[in-house]
CSV table of C-alpha atoms in Angstrom, one decimal:
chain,number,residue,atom,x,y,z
A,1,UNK,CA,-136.0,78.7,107.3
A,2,UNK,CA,-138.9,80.5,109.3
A,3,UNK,CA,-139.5,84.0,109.6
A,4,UNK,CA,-138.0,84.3,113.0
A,5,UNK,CA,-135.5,82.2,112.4
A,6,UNK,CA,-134.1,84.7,109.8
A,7,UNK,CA,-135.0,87.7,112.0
A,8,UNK,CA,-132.9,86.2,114.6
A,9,UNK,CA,-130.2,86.2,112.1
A,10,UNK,CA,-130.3,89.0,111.3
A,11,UNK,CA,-130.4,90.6,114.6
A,12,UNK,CA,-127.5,88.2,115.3
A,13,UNK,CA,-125.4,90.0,112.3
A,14,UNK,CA,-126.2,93.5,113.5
A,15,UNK,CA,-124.9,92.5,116.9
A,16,UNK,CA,-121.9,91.3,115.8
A,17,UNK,CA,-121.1,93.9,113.2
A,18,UNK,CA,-122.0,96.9,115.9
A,19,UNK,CA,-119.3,94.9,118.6
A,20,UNK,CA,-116.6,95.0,116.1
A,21,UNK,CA,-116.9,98.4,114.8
A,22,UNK,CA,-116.9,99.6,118.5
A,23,UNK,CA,-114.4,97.4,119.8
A,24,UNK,CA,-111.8,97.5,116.5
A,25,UNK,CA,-108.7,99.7,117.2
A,26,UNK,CA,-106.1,101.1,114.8
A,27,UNK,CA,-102.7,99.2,114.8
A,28,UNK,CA,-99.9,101.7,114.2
A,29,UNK,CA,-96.4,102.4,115.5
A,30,UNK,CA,-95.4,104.0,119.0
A,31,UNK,CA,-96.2,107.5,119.4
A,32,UNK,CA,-93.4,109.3,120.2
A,33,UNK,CA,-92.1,110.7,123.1
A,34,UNK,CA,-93.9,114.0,123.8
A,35,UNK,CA,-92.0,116.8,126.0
A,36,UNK,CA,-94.9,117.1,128.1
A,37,UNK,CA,-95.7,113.6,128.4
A,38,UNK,CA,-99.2,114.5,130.4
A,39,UNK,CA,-101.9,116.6,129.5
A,40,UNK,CA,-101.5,120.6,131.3
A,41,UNK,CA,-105.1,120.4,131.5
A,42,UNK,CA,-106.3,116.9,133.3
A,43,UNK,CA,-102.8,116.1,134.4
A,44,UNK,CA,-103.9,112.6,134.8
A,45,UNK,CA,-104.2,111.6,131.3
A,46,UNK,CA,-101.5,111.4,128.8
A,47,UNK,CA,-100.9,114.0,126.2
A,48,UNK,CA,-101.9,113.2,122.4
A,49,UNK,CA,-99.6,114.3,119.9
A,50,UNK,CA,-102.9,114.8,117.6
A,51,UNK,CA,-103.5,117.8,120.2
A,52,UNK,CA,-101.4,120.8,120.4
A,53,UNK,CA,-100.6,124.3,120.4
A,54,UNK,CA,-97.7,126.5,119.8
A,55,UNK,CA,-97.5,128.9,122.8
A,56,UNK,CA,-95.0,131.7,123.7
A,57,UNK,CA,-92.7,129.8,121.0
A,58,UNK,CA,-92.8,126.3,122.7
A,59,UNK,CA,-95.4,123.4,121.5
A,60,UNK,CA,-97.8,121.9,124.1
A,61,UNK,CA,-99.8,118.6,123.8
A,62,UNK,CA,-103.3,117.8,125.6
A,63,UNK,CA,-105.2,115.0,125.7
A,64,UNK,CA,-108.0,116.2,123.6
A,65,UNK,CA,-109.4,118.5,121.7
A,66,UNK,CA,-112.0,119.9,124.6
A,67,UNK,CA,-108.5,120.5,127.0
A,68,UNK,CA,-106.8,122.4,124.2
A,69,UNK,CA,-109.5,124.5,123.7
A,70,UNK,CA,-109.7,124.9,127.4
A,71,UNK,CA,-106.2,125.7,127.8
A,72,UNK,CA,-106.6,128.3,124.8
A,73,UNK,CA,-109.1,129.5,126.6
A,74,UNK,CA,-107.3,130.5,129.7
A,75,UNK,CA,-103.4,129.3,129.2
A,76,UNK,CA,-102.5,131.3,132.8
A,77,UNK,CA,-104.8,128.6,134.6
A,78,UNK,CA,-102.6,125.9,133.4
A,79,UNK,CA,-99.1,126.8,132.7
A,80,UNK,CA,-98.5,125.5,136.5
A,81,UNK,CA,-99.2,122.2,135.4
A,82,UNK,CA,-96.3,122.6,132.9
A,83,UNK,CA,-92.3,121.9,133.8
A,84,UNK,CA,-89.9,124.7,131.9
A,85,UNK,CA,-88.4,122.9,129.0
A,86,UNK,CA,-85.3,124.5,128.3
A,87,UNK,CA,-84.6,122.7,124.7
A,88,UNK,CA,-87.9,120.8,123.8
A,89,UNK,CA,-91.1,121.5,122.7
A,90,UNK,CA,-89.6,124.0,120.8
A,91,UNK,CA,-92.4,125.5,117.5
A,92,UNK,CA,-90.8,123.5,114.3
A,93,UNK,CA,-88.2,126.1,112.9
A,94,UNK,CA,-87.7,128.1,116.1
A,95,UNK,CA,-83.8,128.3,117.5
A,96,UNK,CA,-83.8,126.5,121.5
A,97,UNK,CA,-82.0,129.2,122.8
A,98,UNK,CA,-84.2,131.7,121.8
A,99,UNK,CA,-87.4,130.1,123.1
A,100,UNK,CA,-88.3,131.3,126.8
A,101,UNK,CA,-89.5,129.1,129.1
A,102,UNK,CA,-93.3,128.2,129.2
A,103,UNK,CA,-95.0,131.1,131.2
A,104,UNK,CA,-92.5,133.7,130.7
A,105,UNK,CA,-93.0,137.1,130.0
A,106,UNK,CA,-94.5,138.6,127.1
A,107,UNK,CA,-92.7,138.8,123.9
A,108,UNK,CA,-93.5,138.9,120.3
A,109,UNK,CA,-94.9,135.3,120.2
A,110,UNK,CA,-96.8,136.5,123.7
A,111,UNK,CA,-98.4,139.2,122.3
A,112,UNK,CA,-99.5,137.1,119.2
A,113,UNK,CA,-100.5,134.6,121.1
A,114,UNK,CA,-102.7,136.8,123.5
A,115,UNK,CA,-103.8,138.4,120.5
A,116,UNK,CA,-105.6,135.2,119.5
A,117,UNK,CA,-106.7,134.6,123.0
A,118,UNK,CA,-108.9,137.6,122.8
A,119,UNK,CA,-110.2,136.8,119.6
A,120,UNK,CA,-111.2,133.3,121.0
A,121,UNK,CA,-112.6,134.4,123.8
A,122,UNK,CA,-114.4,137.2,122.2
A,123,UNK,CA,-115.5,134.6,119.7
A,124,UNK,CA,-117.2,132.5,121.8
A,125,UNK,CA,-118.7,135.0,124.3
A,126,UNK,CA,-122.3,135.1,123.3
A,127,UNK,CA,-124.9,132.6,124.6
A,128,UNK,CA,-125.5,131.2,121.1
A,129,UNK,CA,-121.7,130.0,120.6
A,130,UNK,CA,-121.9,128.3,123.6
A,131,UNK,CA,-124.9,126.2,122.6
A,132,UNK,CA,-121.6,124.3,120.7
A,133,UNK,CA,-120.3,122.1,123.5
A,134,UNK,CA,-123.6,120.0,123.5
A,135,UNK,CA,-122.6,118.9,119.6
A,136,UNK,CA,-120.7,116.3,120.9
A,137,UNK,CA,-123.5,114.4,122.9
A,138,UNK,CA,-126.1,115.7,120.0
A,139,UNK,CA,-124.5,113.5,117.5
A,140,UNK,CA,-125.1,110.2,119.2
A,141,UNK,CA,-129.4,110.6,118.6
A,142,UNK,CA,-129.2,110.3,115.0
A,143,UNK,CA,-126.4,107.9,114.8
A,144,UNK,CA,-128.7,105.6,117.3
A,145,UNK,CA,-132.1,106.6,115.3
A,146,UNK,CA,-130.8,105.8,111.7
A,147,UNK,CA,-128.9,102.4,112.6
A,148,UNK,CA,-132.0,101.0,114.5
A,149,UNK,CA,-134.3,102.5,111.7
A,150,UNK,CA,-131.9,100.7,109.4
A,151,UNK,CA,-132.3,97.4,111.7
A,152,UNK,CA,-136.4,97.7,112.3
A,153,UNK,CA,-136.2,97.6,108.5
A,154,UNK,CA,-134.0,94.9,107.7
A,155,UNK,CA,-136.2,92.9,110.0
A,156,UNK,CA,-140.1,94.3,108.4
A,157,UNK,CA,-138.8,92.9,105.2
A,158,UNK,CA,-138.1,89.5,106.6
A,159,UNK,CA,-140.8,89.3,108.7
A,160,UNK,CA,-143.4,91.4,107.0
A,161,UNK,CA,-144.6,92.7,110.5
A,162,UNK,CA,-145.9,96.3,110.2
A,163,UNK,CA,-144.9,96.9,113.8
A,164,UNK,CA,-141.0,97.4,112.5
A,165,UNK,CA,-141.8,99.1,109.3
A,166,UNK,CA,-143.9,101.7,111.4
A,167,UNK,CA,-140.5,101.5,114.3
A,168,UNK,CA,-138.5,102.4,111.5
A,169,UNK,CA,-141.0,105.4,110.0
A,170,UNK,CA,-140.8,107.0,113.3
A,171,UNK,CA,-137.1,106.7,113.5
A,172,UNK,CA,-136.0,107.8,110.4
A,173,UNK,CA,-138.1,111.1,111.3
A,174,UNK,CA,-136.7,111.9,115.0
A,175,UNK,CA,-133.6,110.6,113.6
A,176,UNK,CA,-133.2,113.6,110.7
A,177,UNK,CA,-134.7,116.1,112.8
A,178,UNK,CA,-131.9,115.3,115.8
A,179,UNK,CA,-129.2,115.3,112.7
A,180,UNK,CA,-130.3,119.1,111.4
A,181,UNK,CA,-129.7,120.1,115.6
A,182,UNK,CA,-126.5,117.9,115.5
A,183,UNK,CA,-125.4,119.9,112.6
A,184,UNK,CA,-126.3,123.3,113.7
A,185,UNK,CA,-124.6,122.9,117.3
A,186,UNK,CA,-121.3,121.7,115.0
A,187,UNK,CA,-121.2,125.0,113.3
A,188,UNK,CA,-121.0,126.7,116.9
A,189,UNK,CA,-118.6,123.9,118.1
A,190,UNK,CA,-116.1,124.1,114.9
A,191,UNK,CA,-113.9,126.8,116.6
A,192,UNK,CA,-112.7,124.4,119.2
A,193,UNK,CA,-110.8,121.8,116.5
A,194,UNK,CA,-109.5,124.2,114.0
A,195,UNK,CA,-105.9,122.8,113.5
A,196,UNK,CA,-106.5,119.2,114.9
A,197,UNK,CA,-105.3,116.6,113.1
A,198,UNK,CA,-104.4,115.8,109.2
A,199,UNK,CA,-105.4,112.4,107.1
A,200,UNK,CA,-104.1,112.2,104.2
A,201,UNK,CA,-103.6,116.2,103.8
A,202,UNK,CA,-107.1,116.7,104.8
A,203,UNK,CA,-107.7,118.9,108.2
A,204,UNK,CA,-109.9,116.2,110.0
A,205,UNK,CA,-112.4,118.8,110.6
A,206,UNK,CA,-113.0,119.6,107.0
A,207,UNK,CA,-113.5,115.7,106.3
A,208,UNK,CA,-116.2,116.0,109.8
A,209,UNK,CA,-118.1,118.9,108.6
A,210,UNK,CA,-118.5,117.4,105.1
A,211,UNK,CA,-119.3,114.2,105.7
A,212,UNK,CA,-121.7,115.8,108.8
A,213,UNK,CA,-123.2,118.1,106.2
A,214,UNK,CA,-123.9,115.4,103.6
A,215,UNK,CA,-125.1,113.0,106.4
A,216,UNK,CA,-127.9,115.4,107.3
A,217,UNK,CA,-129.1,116.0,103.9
A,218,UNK,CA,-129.2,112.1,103.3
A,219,UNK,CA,-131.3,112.0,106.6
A,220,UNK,CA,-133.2,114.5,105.5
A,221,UNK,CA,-134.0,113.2,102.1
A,222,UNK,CA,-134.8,109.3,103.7
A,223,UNK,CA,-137.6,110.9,106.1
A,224,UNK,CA,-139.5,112.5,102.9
A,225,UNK,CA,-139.2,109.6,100.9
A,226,UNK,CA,-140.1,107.6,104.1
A,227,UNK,CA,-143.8,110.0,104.2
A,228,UNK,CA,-143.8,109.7,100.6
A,229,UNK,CA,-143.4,105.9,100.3
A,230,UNK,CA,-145.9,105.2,103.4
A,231,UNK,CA,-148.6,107.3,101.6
A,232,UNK,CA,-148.6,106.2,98.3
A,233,UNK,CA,-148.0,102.3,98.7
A,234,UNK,CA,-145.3,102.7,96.2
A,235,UNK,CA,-143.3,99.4,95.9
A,236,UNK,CA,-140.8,101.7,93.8
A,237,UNK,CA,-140.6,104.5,96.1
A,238,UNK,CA,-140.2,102.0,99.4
A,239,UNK,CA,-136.8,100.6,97.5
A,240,UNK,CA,-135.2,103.7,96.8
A,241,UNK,CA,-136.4,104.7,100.8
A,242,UNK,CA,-134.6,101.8,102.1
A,243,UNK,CA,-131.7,102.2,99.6
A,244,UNK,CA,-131.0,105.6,101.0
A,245,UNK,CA,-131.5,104.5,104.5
A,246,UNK,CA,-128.8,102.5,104.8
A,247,UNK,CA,-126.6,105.0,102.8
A,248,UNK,CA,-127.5,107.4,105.7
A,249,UNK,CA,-127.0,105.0,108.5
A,250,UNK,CA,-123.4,104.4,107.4
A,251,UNK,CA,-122.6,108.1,106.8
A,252,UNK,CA,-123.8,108.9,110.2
A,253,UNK,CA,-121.5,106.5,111.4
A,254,UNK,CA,-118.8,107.4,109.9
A,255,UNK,CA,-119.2,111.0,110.8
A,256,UNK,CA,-119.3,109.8,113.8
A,257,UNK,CA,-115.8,107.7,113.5
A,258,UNK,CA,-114.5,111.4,112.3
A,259,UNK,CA,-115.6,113.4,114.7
A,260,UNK,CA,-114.3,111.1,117.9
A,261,UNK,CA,-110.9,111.5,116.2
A,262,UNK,CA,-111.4,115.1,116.4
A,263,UNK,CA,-111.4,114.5,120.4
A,264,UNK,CA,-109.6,111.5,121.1
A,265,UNK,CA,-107.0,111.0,118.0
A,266,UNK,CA,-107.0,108.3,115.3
């Protein structure tokens, strides 16, 4: 088999293998039937039941994670959007008949909730803080950087053609430098998904941030071994490069995975 007849293979694979993982989609039961079927928020879309909040004692499902925080935001904008619920949506543990209708007058769990309100918005008041809603868009530069970095060298050690080796030398660096932003803008952004989701007793932000976190440091560590393996023509320092650049490629993908569950639900 040629050179560019393996190349083609292998381009071939990573075609495939990229369709499938965006195109796959979790089989699981029926979600249940949600008291507020559609999202308060954009009342076109149907509600999630991986997105909610307990407000003035009832329980209210977006979604996504970007309309709960919007709706936490300012709730008075979109209680309109909601029909009173006389018996559902009641907070686990609460009695029906003691639950007011959604947008009723204050009580204790008005107060609270206002109370948190104002600590959100105060929160998220300065410029800095709202440097977080361009995380989500952020994260896509390294995922594309390391994968293709990860492909362009795949395809210089079939083909031996410097042109791909030097591709994946410059993507590796843009690559850990966009993951270091990616991670700093989640840090501001974080506030928005507290409380979203649970896999297997895990908050599904903790398993983001920790996978983001150690993502960025395995970027990180593949650019300097990338500058150090380039300079000294080290055959032993190129293998552990490449080792740790496909490592990084698949934990930036999966971080990825993670954090879309944080907005659209597994």
């Amino acid at each position: 088999m040629s050179s560019k007849e393996r190349v083609a293979l292998v381009v071939l694979f990573w075609v495939l293998f990229l369709t499938a993982l965006s195109s796959a989609e979790a089989a699981g039961p029926a979600p249940p039937a949600l008291p507020n079927p559609m999202c308060p928020v954009l009342t076109d879309q149907k509600a999630n039941p991986a997105f909610f909040v307990d407000y003035q004692g009832r329980r209210i499902y977006f979604c996504c994670g970007k309309c709960r925080g919007d709706f936490l935001r300012n709730p008075s904008a979109y209680l309109a959007n909601l029909r009173p619920l006389q018996t559902a949506a009641t907070v686990p543990g609460s009695s029906p008949a003691s639950v007011p209708p959604v947008g009723a007058p204050s009580s204790e769990a008005t107060q609270e909730d206002s109370e948190h309100h104002h600590e959100h918005e105060h929160g998220n008041e300065g410029w800095l803080e709202r440097l977080g809603v361009f995380h989500p868009a952020a994260v896509h530069f390294p995922i594309a950087l390391l994968l293709v970095a990860a492909l362009a060298e795949i395809i210089a050690f079939f083909s031996s053609a410097s042109f791909f080796r030097s591709a994946a030398r410059f993507n590796v660096l843009i690559g850990a430098a966009g993951a270091i932003v990616a991670m700093f803008l989640g840090f501001l952004a974080e506030d928005e998904y507290h409380g979203i989701g649970i896999l297997a007793g895990v908050p599904l932000l903790t398993i983001h941030k920790s996978l983001g976190i150690s993502a960025t440091v395995l970027a990180v560590f593949t650019a300097i071994l990338s500058e150090w393996s380039q300079r000294r023509e080290s055959l032993s320092l190129m293998r552990f490069y490449r080792a740790f650049l496909f490592v990084a490629a698949v934990a930036v993908a999966v971080t990825g995975f993670f954090g879309g569950t944080l907005v659209y639900g597994l």
